[in-house]
Amino acid sequence: FYHDPLVKHVVQGTSLTIIATSASVIHLALLKRAMRFSQTSMNEIVARAISVLVSIFLGLAGYGYWALVAGAVALPLSTSIGACYLCRWTPGLPRHTEGTSSSLSFAIHTYGSFLVNYFSRNTDNLLVGWRFDARALGFYKKAYDLFALSAMQLVISITLVMVSALSRIRQNADQYRSYLLEAMTAMAFLGMGLGADLTLIGKDLIRALLGAQWAPAGRIFTFFGPGIGAMILYTTTSWIHLSSGRADRWLRWGIFEFVVTCSLFIVGLHWGPAGIAVAWTASFWLLIVPAIWYAGRPVNLNIKAVLAAVWRYPVAALVAGITTAILIPHISFLYAVSGFLGALFRILLISTLVTISYLVLIVILYGSTAPLYQMTRLLLEVWPGKRAHSTDESSAGTMTGQPSVQTSSGRMPLVSILIPAYNAQDWIADTIKSALAQTWPNTEIIVIDDESSDQTLAIARQFEPLGVRVIQQSHQGAAAARNLAFSLSSGDYIQWLDADDLLAPDKIAQQMEAVQQGVGKRILLSAACASFMYRPYRAQFTPTELWCDLSPVEWLLRKMGQNLSMQTATWLVSRELTETAGPWDPRLSGDDDGEYFCRVILACEEVRFVRNARVYYRSLPFSGLSHIDRIPRKVDAHWLSMRLHMQYLRSLEDSPRVQAACIQFIQDSLAYFYPERRDILGEAEAIADGFGRQLSNPKLSWKYAWIKALFGWKLTKPTQLHLRRVRWSFHKRLDYLLFQIENGK
């Protein structure tokens, strides 16, 4: 295409950068999602330094342009090595997991957007190189590099932060739009002023950086300068597309942008490289308003609100630029000094004039100094020396990167993970490992062994060198073990965890993010939960009516009226709420968690559901504390828990809908007591009579109805329990067999 065989060898050499770059994509993504930006920035600086040193060394050694090729390869190679060192994630074998298809679709659309963007950003080089000569392309490319560099160095770093931050708050539409609008305003403030300044100093800047022989590039850059502010603000549309999960819309807009921009290139080609520069500037100014409008539709971003927030900045930049341009010819001594010093002098003086004019005009247009105050506060906030605490220390080892959250005393909140254990030798190690794997960096883990008769205590104590506290008590039951664990804890937040369940690595971090966003200590945090037997990766997270933010009354109404529940580990409870709710009730050998968290909900102001926080609940039917069967003490405990449930709900609201929920609650559990527990059935009927309602006998499916018709309830209930036990025993053994096969055993 360029009729230069040397280019072929350069392409072959630099193609190695593709492999080197690909090796660190996931590692860098995890680091950036973790908001460990200082580490990724340092990694980039070190990699860039290595790249430059390699090029200089090989250049001095006489390798010619291959020195530049080697430097280009050394950059991504060094970056990948550093990223793999900072993030110790290693890939495993491929397997299908929930969300794979949606993630793949998002990736394809995102990659498509980058691909279209690549062609948009390189078609100009192609046209200039084809239509003119290599010399013209060299001048044009240097002008474009200064144009893109001035914007991209500002935009890229902020984009990494904004996409991560906006993604975390996209469920809160008002907060999302507020943050986005504030960020766009800041980008307009910086971008428009920068564009006005570089338009006037571009020639001298290139002369100072590259020398007088690059003067033609300075003239071309003059036509790029007016587009810098629009380009910076335009880039914010990608934040919206990515953080809202609409990469498909980003791809469609990218195709439209490519067509418009290339059409302008073809028109501008007649006027040479300067015409292409004008086409770039025109494309950004023509597309910026429709681009923001299109990107903002899924998040209900009002284009009028955006224009109202940013219009003053381009107006101030335009007037400041024109005013300074008019003054320059009348400053006689401005061109008295030639060469590098003269260029540097003009850069400093013109930049000072533009900056003062720009800031004064902003104050005039706003009628106050509020924008200047806000920008100053923002700059002080991000200035490294002003940060009270380093987030790198708090995020060491975290791959979810929750922002630093601090208590009133200035320290990061401590989360206590409390694990009661009894005869859990098969599961306790995995449960403790899931607690140790939490990405929230400030946790304590306390295991209370309830005098197990197996190896539970010995296995748990193997984790003591890792900081896990293991205490044994005389056999008193799960409630007593939990109460002891809480008395020994010192956490600001409490994470209850049964000895056979698992936490997703970022479960606590996801919920603590809500705390960082301002959730008070009287807000109860819940999470998504899915059950499994032996293979947690097969768990299916199926939403229920409790998977949303609810008031205490509404939560209890849905739980009791629809026979729903939330597993123990889903909750993250502040110490204040935990103390208000009181201790676990040792009388309840069944449904003790249901009764306990009813009291916690009673004490809270709101239940806040954190969708991305996940818990894996090991459900082995006909085993464990939750299994009631026909054991008298468990049946009694279950009925006591039910009566307390109804008492708690009615203390909040005693209305027809509450009474209906209570009756449904009893009806759904009647099979536990019918027909042998006449005492409990009598109490249940009395409650129903008090509400002016009647209970009906438990309903049976056709599989058991015929047994009842022939032999009555006395034989039907044990038969039903036995057949269910056989069926679930088969499922349990099958799942265990598949678990062993999949793990090569």
XYZ file of C-alpha atoms in Angstrom:
745
model
C 0.000 0.000 0.000
C 2.780 2.409 0.898
C 5.241 0.933 -1.661
C 7.920 0.561 1.008
C 9.274 -2.985 1.667
C 10.841 -1.906 4.980
C 7.363 -1.490 6.458
C 6.777 -5.238 6.011
C 9.604 -6.131 8.393
C 8.464 -3.570 10.959
C 4.950 -5.037 10.895
C 6.303 -8.537 11.406
C 8.411 -7.409 14.337
C 5.741 -5.349 16.069
C 3.157 -8.123 15.665
C 4.740 -9.653 18.774
C 3.130 -6.845 20.771
C -0.276 -8.486 20.200
C 0.764 -11.639 22.078
C 2.539 -9.691 24.807
C -0.447 -7.378 25.304
C -2.992 -10.211 25.428
C -1.176 -11.945 28.280
C -2.088 -9.238 30.794
C -5.604 -8.205 29.739
C -7.439 -10.037 32.544
C -4.857 -9.148 35.189
C -5.027 -5.442 34.357
C -8.827 -5.594 34.234
C -8.940 -7.097 37.735
C -6.507 -4.511 39.071
C -8.495 -1.650 37.561
C -11.792 -3.075 38.756
C -10.152 -3.218 42.176
C -9.364 0.500 41.754
C -5.677 -0.180 42.392
C -4.809 2.630 40.001
C -1.608 3.765 41.685
C -0.156 0.287 41.231
C -1.246 0.005 37.594
C 0.122 3.499 36.916
C 3.457 2.647 38.493
C 3.541 -0.545 36.440
C 2.954 1.492 33.264
C 5.688 3.984 34.197
C 8.213 1.224 34.851
C 7.251 -0.565 31.631
C 7.574 2.680 29.659
C 10.993 3.337 31.181
C 12.152 -0.156 30.228
C 10.840 0.348 26.696
C 12.707 3.638 26.287
C 15.933 2.226 27.741
C 15.774 -0.782 25.411
C 15.336 1.511 22.403
C 18.193 3.808 23.486
C 20.558 0.920 24.225
C 19.895 -0.843 20.907
C 20.014 2.448 19.044
C 23.455 3.190 20.459
C 24.448 -0.360 19.561
C 23.680 0.370 15.919
C 20.476 -1.581 15.354
C 18.760 1.282 13.514
C 14.981 1.311 13.379
C 14.924 -2.165 14.949
C 15.730 -0.395 18.202
C 12.274 1.232 18.010
C 10.634 -2.097 17.172
C 12.307 -3.748 20.161
C 11.187 -0.902 22.395
C 7.606 -1.304 21.128
C 7.680 -5.014 22.016
C 9.373 -4.423 25.378
C 6.544 -2.111 26.523
C 3.641 -4.632 26.588
C 5.987 -7.432 27.632
C 7.140 -5.459 30.688
C 3.548 -4.401 31.399
C 2.373 -8.028 31.344
C 5.132 -9.215 33.661
C 4.344 -6.439 36.136
C 0.579 -7.070 35.936
C 1.004 -10.801 36.591
C 3.181 -9.966 39.595
C 0.653 -7.492 41.036
C -2.370 -9.714 40.384
C -1.754 -13.391 41.123
C -4.874 -14.607 39.319
C -4.240 -17.699 37.204
C -6.679 -19.100 34.646
C -8.354 -22.454 35.146
C -10.005 -24.850 32.746
C -12.954 -23.385 30.793
C -16.432 -24.187 32.054
C -19.879 -22.697 31.704
C -21.028 -20.504 34.574
C -24.020 -18.270 35.104
C -23.700 -15.046 33.136
C -21.287 -16.435 30.532
C -23.508 -15.628 27.560
C -24.227 -12.055 28.681
C -20.544 -11.461 29.470
C -19.535 -12.825 26.060
C -22.113 -10.624 24.331
C -20.834 -7.576 26.207
C -17.246 -8.474 25.272
C -18.099 -8.919 21.591
C -19.866 -5.564 21.406
C -17.054 -3.857 23.314
C -14.404 -5.378 21.067
C -16.478 -4.374 18.049
C -16.538 -0.805 19.345
C -12.773 -0.774 19.781
C -12.354 -2.210 16.298
C -14.560 0.442 14.696
C -12.830 3.110 16.772
C -9.454 1.844 15.570
C -10.496 2.296 11.946
C -11.925 5.735 12.714
C -8.671 6.824 14.369
C -6.423 5.471 11.591
C -8.299 6.132 8.355
C -6.876 9.658 8.340
C -3.301 8.313 8.420
C -4.187 5.910 5.645
C -5.609 8.680 3.449
C -2.749 11.120 4.059
C -0.134 8.431 3.430
C -1.913 7.308 0.266
C -2.753 10.731 -1.171
C 0.491 12.518 -0.246
C 3.961 11.305 0.738
C 5.717 9.938 3.804
C 7.012 13.388 4.742
C 3.497 14.865 4.775
C 2.283 11.889 6.825
C 5.118 12.447 9.323
C 4.145 16.094 9.875
C 0.456 15.190 10.101
C 1.088 12.318 12.522
C 3.096 14.493 14.925
C 0.330 17.094 14.929
C -2.284 14.395 15.535
C -0.213 12.821 18.312
C -0.122 16.116 20.210
C -3.858 16.510 19.623
C -4.668 12.985 20.844
C -2.072 12.970 23.619
C -3.401 16.158 25.215
C -6.861 14.641 25.401
C -6.125 10.971 25.967
C -3.684 11.417 28.841
C -6.442 13.266 30.682
C -9.289 11.052 29.565
C -7.882 7.521 29.786
C -6.980 7.659 33.473
C -10.290 9.252 34.422
C -12.180 6.766 32.243
C -10.753 3.828 34.194
C -11.965 5.337 37.447
C -15.339 6.561 36.187
C -16.389 3.320 34.491
C -15.541 1.359 37.662
C -17.299 3.870 39.913
C -20.406 4.355 37.760
C -20.803 0.595 37.288
C -21.099 0.187 41.050
C -23.891 2.740 41.463
C -25.890 2.164 38.284
C -28.766 0.667 40.311
C -29.175 4.058 41.984
C -30.350 6.088 38.989
C -30.369 9.495 40.673
C -26.890 9.070 42.147
C -25.604 7.725 38.824
C -26.837 10.758 36.882
C -25.590 13.149 39.557
C -22.066 11.712 39.531
C -22.027 11.555 35.738
C -23.173 15.144 35.321
C -20.616 16.385 37.823
C -17.843 14.489 36.036
C -18.915 15.785 32.615
C -18.884 19.319 33.967
C -15.328 18.847 35.246
C -14.248 17.428 31.879
C -15.775 20.384 30.042
C -14.060 22.827 32.409
C -10.630 21.293 31.819
C -11.075 20.314 28.177
C -12.377 23.580 26.780
C -9.702 25.651 28.490
C -6.996 23.226 27.360
C -8.268 23.378 23.768
C -8.208 27.175 23.665
C -4.696 27.273 25.068
C -3.192 24.589 22.793
C -4.730 26.148 19.707
C -2.644 29.275 20.346
C 0.571 27.691 21.634
C 0.599 24.547 19.457
C 3.168 25.846 16.952
C 5.587 26.884 19.662
C 4.995 23.718 21.649
C 5.998 21.509 18.726
C 8.958 23.773 17.975
C 10.109 23.513 21.607
C 9.626 19.760 21.805
C 10.797 18.644 18.355
C 12.739 21.526 16.824
C 12.255 24.042 14.019
C 12.297 21.345 11.317
C 8.818 20.248 12.511
C 7.220 23.667 11.910
C 4.705 22.258 9.342
C 3.337 19.954 12.040
C 2.742 23.033 14.217
C 0.675 24.666 11.489
C -1.424 21.513 11.076
C -1.940 21.302 14.836
C -3.514 24.785 14.816
C -6.519 23.201 13.093
C -6.671 20.320 15.586
C -6.640 22.573 18.665
C -10.262 23.813 18.579
C -11.481 20.205 18.688
C -9.662 19.180 21.875
C -12.356 20.318 24.300
C -15.117 18.658 22.280
C -13.048 15.480 22.006
C -12.546 15.288 25.778
C -16.224 15.826 26.534
C -17.221 13.447 23.717
C -15.237 10.634 25.328
C -17.522 10.674 28.371
C -20.215 8.968 26.277
C -18.170 5.764 26.456
C -18.475 5.903 30.263
C -22.247 5.752 29.946
C -22.313 2.909 27.428
C -19.876 0.732 29.389
C -21.047 1.432 32.952
C -24.708 0.880 32.013
C -23.839 -2.396 30.296
C -24.972 -1.183 26.853
C -21.922 -1.952 24.754
C -24.317 -2.864 21.933
C -25.436 0.765 21.689
C -21.812 1.875 21.846
C -21.018 -0.310 18.832
C -23.978 1.014 16.835
C -22.995 4.591 17.576
C -19.374 3.822 16.689
C -20.435 2.649 13.226
C -22.442 5.836 12.702
C -19.510 7.944 13.932
C -17.144 6.120 11.546
C -19.347 6.864 8.549
C -19.714 10.563 9.424
C -16.024 11.076 10.238
C -14.755 9.289 7.125
C -17.130 11.321 4.966
C -15.626 14.494 6.410
C -12.116 13.109 5.775
C -12.912 12.618 2.102
C -14.227 16.178 1.869
C -11.212 17.611 3.727
C -8.649 15.619 1.725
C -8.776 18.249 -1.017
C -7.064 20.757 1.321
C -4.299 18.378 2.351
C -3.340 17.297 5.915
C -4.729 20.559 7.307
C -8.103 19.699 5.722
C -8.089 16.317 7.500
C -7.349 18.109 10.790
C -10.326 20.404 10.202
C -12.455 17.319 9.479
C -11.506 15.855 12.872
C -12.435 19.038 14.703
C -15.697 19.379 12.774
C -16.672 15.749 13.460
C -16.395 16.133 17.236
C -18.382 19.371 17.316
C -21.061 17.977 14.985
C -21.501 14.699 16.869
C -21.083 15.704 20.499
C -24.709 16.648 21.253
C -26.362 13.685 19.467
C -23.731 11.344 20.965
C -24.549 12.418 24.532
C -28.274 12.277 23.792
C -28.035 8.746 22.363
C -25.782 7.409 25.127
C -27.932 8.968 27.848
C -31.278 7.514 26.767
C -31.021 4.164 28.659
C -30.099 5.989 31.885
C -32.603 8.836 31.390
C -29.872 11.451 31.160
C -31.515 14.694 30.102
C -29.534 16.321 27.279
C -30.899 19.720 28.337
C -29.432 19.206 31.802
C -26.047 18.371 30.266
C -26.082 21.422 27.996
C -27.153 23.636 30.894
C -24.203 22.345 32.927
C -21.468 22.713 30.277
C -22.404 25.466 27.774
C -20.539 28.206 29.634
C -17.179 26.470 29.215
C -17.021 26.397 25.380
C -18.305 29.971 25.280
C -15.656 31.102 27.781
C -12.947 29.184 25.880
C -13.992 30.697 22.537
C -14.041 34.264 23.840
C -10.783 33.807 25.780
C -9.071 32.328 22.718
C -10.233 35.070 20.351
C -9.366 37.800 22.841
C -5.851 36.430 23.375
C -5.331 35.937 19.624
C -6.225 39.594 19.054
C -3.824 40.737 21.790
C -0.821 38.657 20.648
C 0.165 40.774 17.607
C 0.181 43.905 19.775
C 2.718 42.464 22.251
C 5.905 43.619 20.541
C 8.441 41.765 22.690
C 6.679 38.407 22.283
C 8.779 37.411 19.262
C 11.968 39.238 20.257
C 13.600 35.983 21.338
C 13.994 33.162 18.805
C 14.703 29.464 19.107
C 13.798 27.199 22.017
C 13.840 29.941 24.666
C 11.610 32.172 22.552
C 9.109 29.345 22.041
C 9.126 28.556 25.763
C 8.612 32.238 26.658
C 5.634 32.533 24.302
C 4.113 29.306 25.643
C 4.237 30.582 29.228
C 2.928 34.076 28.462
C 0.120 33.030 26.099
C -0.974 30.218 28.439
C -1.134 32.703 31.317
C -3.276 35.125 29.279
C -5.635 32.377 28.099
C -6.011 30.896 31.589
C -6.757 34.232 33.260
C -9.231 35.233 30.542
C -10.927 31.816 30.669
C -11.364 31.812 34.452
C -12.609 35.411 34.535
C -15.184 34.671 31.829
C -16.409 31.592 33.705
C -16.960 33.687 36.832
C -18.834 36.291 34.744
C -21.007 33.700 32.988
C -21.827 31.903 36.244
C -22.176 35.079 38.256
C -20.125 33.519 41.049
C -16.829 31.827 41.838
C -18.558 28.540 42.701
C -17.162 26.607 39.666
C -13.606 27.658 40.539
C -14.113 26.655 44.150
C -15.503 23.256 43.102
C -12.609 22.569 40.737
C -10.079 23.601 43.368
C -11.702 21.285 45.877
C -11.644 18.459 43.320
C -7.952 18.984 42.572
C -7.119 19.033 46.267
C -9.172 15.875 46.754
C -7.217 13.904 44.153
C -3.830 15.370 45.035
C -1.787 12.451 46.427
C -0.550 14.320 49.469
C -4.077 15.205 50.544
C -5.401 11.686 50.824
C -5.803 10.798 54.439
C -5.183 7.103 53.921
C -3.678 5.080 51.135
C -6.221 2.862 49.445
C -3.445 0.638 48.226
C -2.843 -0.696 51.722
C -6.499 -1.309 52.266
C -6.880 -3.027 48.921
C -3.800 -5.197 49.137
C -4.879 -8.656 48.122
C -8.334 -7.528 47.004
C -9.544 -8.236 43.524
C -12.850 -6.438 43.852
C -11.343 -3.128 44.809
C -13.902 -1.632 47.107
C -13.148 1.985 47.976
C -11.714 2.661 51.386
C -14.379 2.981 54.068
C -13.490 4.384 57.454
C -15.115 4.625 60.828
C -15.445 7.872 62.734
C -12.114 7.076 64.382
C -10.414 7.026 60.990
C -9.913 3.265 60.632
C -11.405 0.839 58.153
C -14.454 -1.017 59.605
C -13.708 -4.479 60.916
C -16.027 -7.303 59.849
C -16.292 -10.303 62.198
C -17.018 -13.619 60.442
C -18.566 -15.895 63.082
C -18.784 -19.638 62.395
C -20.527 -22.104 64.765
C -19.487 -25.691 63.995
C -20.644 -29.120 65.092
C -19.574 -32.374 63.398
C -18.736 -30.512 60.184
C -15.448 -32.193 59.311
C -16.453 -32.638 55.658
C -17.167 -28.937 55.113
C -15.437 -26.772 57.697
C -12.185 -26.378 55.720
C -13.968 -25.064 52.616
C -16.087 -22.724 54.735
C -13.046 -21.242 56.501
C -11.229 -20.904 53.161
C -14.170 -18.922 51.750
C -13.944 -16.632 54.788
C -10.184 -16.200 54.387
C -10.650 -15.464 50.683
C -12.802 -12.398 51.345
C -11.505 -9.402 49.437
C -12.583 -7.005 52.169
C -9.167 -6.503 53.779
C -10.176 -5.978 57.416
C -11.797 -9.108 58.841
C -11.528 -11.419 61.835
C -12.666 -15.045 61.769
C -13.906 -16.815 64.894
C -14.878 -20.517 64.882
C -16.762 -21.955 67.855
C -16.682 -25.755 67.963
C -19.701 -27.079 69.846
C -17.783 -30.110 71.218
C -17.813 -32.027 67.947
C -17.295 -35.780 68.071
C -15.448 -35.881 64.724
C -12.360 -34.067 63.369
C -14.013 -30.624 63.049
C -11.945 -29.031 65.818
C -8.638 -30.445 64.536
C -9.317 -29.286 60.977
C -10.348 -25.803 62.114
C -7.180 -25.432 64.201
C -5.065 -25.997 61.098
C -6.106 -22.466 60.092
C -4.981 -20.806 63.329
C -1.592 -19.801 61.810
C -3.608 -17.762 59.284
C -5.226 -15.744 62.070
C -8.397 -17.787 62.580
C -9.476 -17.977 66.242
C -10.805 -21.413 67.197
C -12.553 -21.961 70.544
C -14.300 -25.063 71.832
C -17.320 -24.971 74.135
C -19.235 -27.742 75.867
C -22.088 -29.024 73.711
C -24.837 -26.412 74.076
C -26.216 -25.982 70.560
C -25.793 -23.594 67.652
C -27.463 -20.607 69.332
C -25.109 -20.735 72.308
C -22.113 -21.107 69.966
C -23.187 -18.028 68.016
C -23.704 -16.017 71.188
C -20.233 -16.961 72.417
C -18.707 -16.038 69.060
C -20.344 -12.616 69.143
C -19.177 -11.976 72.714
C -15.587 -12.640 71.603
C -15.818 -10.507 68.460
C -14.918 -6.847 68.060
C -16.156 -6.161 64.525
C -18.117 -3.109 63.450
C -20.143 -5.466 61.233
C -21.104 -9.103 61.786
C -21.112 -11.833 59.139
C -22.806 -15.004 60.386
C -21.651 -18.120 58.533
C -22.747 -21.711 59.072
C -19.992 -24.329 58.998
C -21.084 -25.868 55.676
C -21.866 -22.741 53.642
C -19.640 -20.633 51.397
C -19.230 -16.920 50.746
C -18.369 -15.561 47.308
C -14.917 -13.895 47.572
C -16.354 -10.380 47.241
C -19.540 -10.959 49.260
C -18.560 -8.772 52.206
C -16.778 -6.223 50.004
C -19.880 -5.761 47.853
C -22.036 -5.114 50.918
C -19.453 -2.823 52.500
C -19.544 -0.783 49.307
C -23.102 0.154 50.266
C -21.702 1.376 53.577
C -19.192 3.508 51.642
C -22.099 5.033 49.730
C -23.637 6.300 52.956
C -25.786 3.457 54.270
C -26.294 3.935 58.001
C -25.782 1.384 60.747
C -29.535 0.876 61.110
C -29.764 -0.426 57.547
C -29.685 -4.216 57.266
C -27.780 -5.548 54.248
C -28.898 -8.724 52.477
C -27.471 -10.663 49.535
C -28.329 -13.188 46.836
C -28.283 -16.845 47.821
C -28.345 -20.141 45.916
C -28.338 -23.715 47.206
C -26.085 -26.596 46.243
C -25.138 -30.030 47.545
C -21.516 -30.728 46.639
C -20.864 -28.539 43.591
C -21.226 -24.823 44.383
C -20.562 -23.808 40.785
C -23.853 -25.500 39.834
C -25.854 -23.215 42.130
C -28.605 -21.298 40.361
C -29.385 -17.818 41.698
C -33.138 -17.496 41.271
C -34.577 -14.139 42.409
C -37.460 -14.048 44.870
C -39.732 -11.280 46.098
C -37.204 -10.637 48.890
C -34.404 -9.710 46.462
C -34.990 -5.973 46.622
C -34.923 -3.055 49.053
C -37.830 -3.353 51.492
C -39.159 -1.850 54.689
C -39.209 -4.160 57.742
C -43.002 -4.606 57.516
C -42.961 -5.374 53.797
C -40.068 -7.821 54.189
C -41.829 -9.814 56.916
C -45.125 -9.723 54.996
C -43.495 -11.245 51.929
C -41.542 -13.811 53.938
C -44.585 -15.072 55.824
C -47.244 -14.567 53.190
C -45.261 -16.204 50.385
C -43.306 -18.785 52.425
C -39.929 -17.242 51.525
C -36.675 -17.010 53.450
C -33.134 -15.651 53.420
C -30.263 -17.890 54.494
C -28.182 -16.960 57.565
C -25.034 -15.984 55.657
C -26.817 -13.555 53.325
C -26.955 -10.872 56.006
C -24.324 -8.334 56.994
C -25.354 -6.692 60.260
C -23.875 -3.673 61.985
C -22.824 -4.204 65.583
C -25.387 -1.624 66.655
C -28.218 -3.631 65.059
C -26.845 -6.905 66.429
C -26.798 -5.577 69.976
C -30.289 -4.111 69.608
C -31.703 -7.425 68.353
C -30.337 -9.333 71.324
C -28.835 -12.849 71.538
C -29.825 -15.974 69.646
C -32.577 -17.954 71.418
C -31.148 -21.291 72.681
C -34.673 -22.704 73.060
C -34.998 -22.925 69.283
C -33.383 -26.069 67.912
C -35.173 -25.391 64.633
C -35.704 -22.164 62.662
C -33.549 -20.271 65.146
C -32.122 -18.159 62.320
C -35.604 -17.243 61.075
C -36.646 -16.009 64.505
C -33.349 -14.230 65.166
C -33.324 -12.253 61.940
C -36.954 -11.301 62.473
C -35.718 -9.458 65.547
C -32.883 -7.895 63.579
C -35.347 -6.739 60.926
C -37.599 -5.427 63.674
C -34.728 -3.222 64.867
C -33.620 -1.963 61.448
C -34.875 0.977 59.413
C -34.694 -0.753 56.032
C -33.490 -3.967 54.405
C -31.078 -3.084 51.597
C -30.507 -5.829 49.006
C -27.002 -5.938 47.466
C -27.464 -7.817 44.214
C -23.822 -8.619 43.439
C -23.097 -10.076 46.880
C -23.536 -13.851 46.791
C -23.795 -16.748 49.221
C -23.687 -20.497 48.495
C -25.970 -22.450 50.844
C -25.188 -26.154 51.194
C -28.574 -27.845 51.226
C -28.471 -31.554 52.005
C -32.134 -32.535 52.563
C -33.025 -34.516 55.682
C -29.843 -33.480 57.452
C -28.616 -30.490 59.430
C -30.258 -28.079 61.842
C -32.973 -26.987 59.423
C -34.425 -30.505 59.160
C -37.452 -30.899 61.449
C -38.724 -34.396 60.576
C -41.020 -35.660 63.389
C -38.616 -34.938 66.268
C -40.810 -33.504 69.077
C -38.345 -30.889 70.351
C -37.758 -29.579 66.821
C -41.486 -29.482 66.119
C -42.037 -27.529 69.365
C -39.188 -25.154 68.516
C -40.583 -24.577 65.047
C -44.034 -23.709 66.394
C -42.487 -21.365 68.987
C -40.529 -19.658 66.228
C -43.702 -19.267 64.157
C -45.586 -17.674 67.051
C -42.718 -15.251 67.604
C -42.684 -14.415 63.878
C -46.347 -13.439 64.016
C -45.844 -11.505 67.241
C -42.982 -9.489 65.707
C -44.892 -8.663 62.544
C -48.023 -7.626 64.417
C -45.939 -5.364 66.656
C -45.090 -3.347 63.524
C -48.537 -3.378 61.972
C -51.768 -5.160 62.921
C -53.917 -4.934 59.816
C -56.001 -7.260 57.613
C -53.043 -7.849 55.284
C -50.832 -8.786 58.251
C -53.481 -11.174 59.560
C -53.798 -12.733 56.103
C -50.032 -13.229 55.952
C -50.045 -14.858 59.404
C -52.798 -17.289 58.397
C -50.954 -18.188 55.205
C -47.784 -18.644 57.239
C -49.562 -21.144 59.495
C -51.254 -22.885 56.581
C -47.963 -23.426 54.735
C -46.414 -25.077 57.820
C -49.455 -27.049 58.969
C -48.106 -30.306 57.522
C -45.348 -30.300 60.163
C -47.962 -30.705 62.923
C -50.875 -32.501 61.254
C -52.425 -34.726 62.427
C -50.494 -35.969 65.475
C -49.844 -32.654 67.303
C -53.370 -31.814 68.353
C -52.115 -29.303 70.934
C -50.371 -27.184 68.305
C -53.250 -27.556 65.861
C -55.607 -26.288 68.572
C -53.443 -23.199 69.133
C -53.272 -22.582 65.397
C -57.044 -22.800 65.027
C -57.483 -20.403 67.944
C -55.230 -17.855 66.220
C -57.225 -18.252 62.991
C -60.519 -17.842 64.868
C -59.195 -14.659 66.440
C -58.664 -13.279 62.918
C -62.110 -14.457 61.801
C -60.606 -17.055 59.447
C -60.402 -20.845 59.137
C -57.551 -23.233 58.434
C -57.872 -26.089 55.992
C -56.243 -29.488 56.203
C -52.856 -29.769 54.487
C -53.186 -30.594 50.816
C -51.508 -33.630 49.312
C -50.363 -34.211 45.755
C -51.963 -37.021 43.771
C -48.964 -39.235 44.608
C -50.012 -39.346 48.259
C -53.708 -38.500 48.158
C -54.685 -42.081 47.269
C -52.680 -43.414 50.242
C -54.605 -41.108 52.549
C -57.911 -42.186 51.015
C -57.108 -45.872 51.641
C -55.088 -45.818 54.854
C -55.567 -42.375 56.402
C -53.056 -39.786 57.612
C -51.402 -42.107 60.091
C -49.696 -44.064 57.313
C -49.567 -41.322 54.684
C -47.221 -38.935 56.489
C -44.418 -41.429 57.307
C -44.719 -42.834 53.769
C -44.384 -39.363 52.327
C -41.318 -38.627 54.460
C -39.726 -41.971 53.593
C -40.223 -41.595 49.820
C -38.858 -38.057 49.905
C -35.880 -39.283 51.882
C -35.196 -41.980 49.271
C -35.539 -39.516 46.389
C -33.250 -36.908 47.919
C -30.770 -39.586 48.966
C -30.527 -40.578 45.304
C -30.016 -36.938 44.231
C -27.431 -36.480 46.966
C -25.452 -39.588 45.968
C -25.628 -38.672 42.288
C -24.393 -35.135 42.936
C -21.569 -36.499 45.104
C -20.595 -38.969 42.379
C -20.503 -36.208 39.743
C -18.505 -34.037 42.155
C -15.925 -36.827 42.546
C -15.746 -37.424 38.788
C -15.334 -33.728 37.980
C -12.521 -33.490 40.517
C -10.659 -36.475 39.056
C -11.373 -38.764 42.012
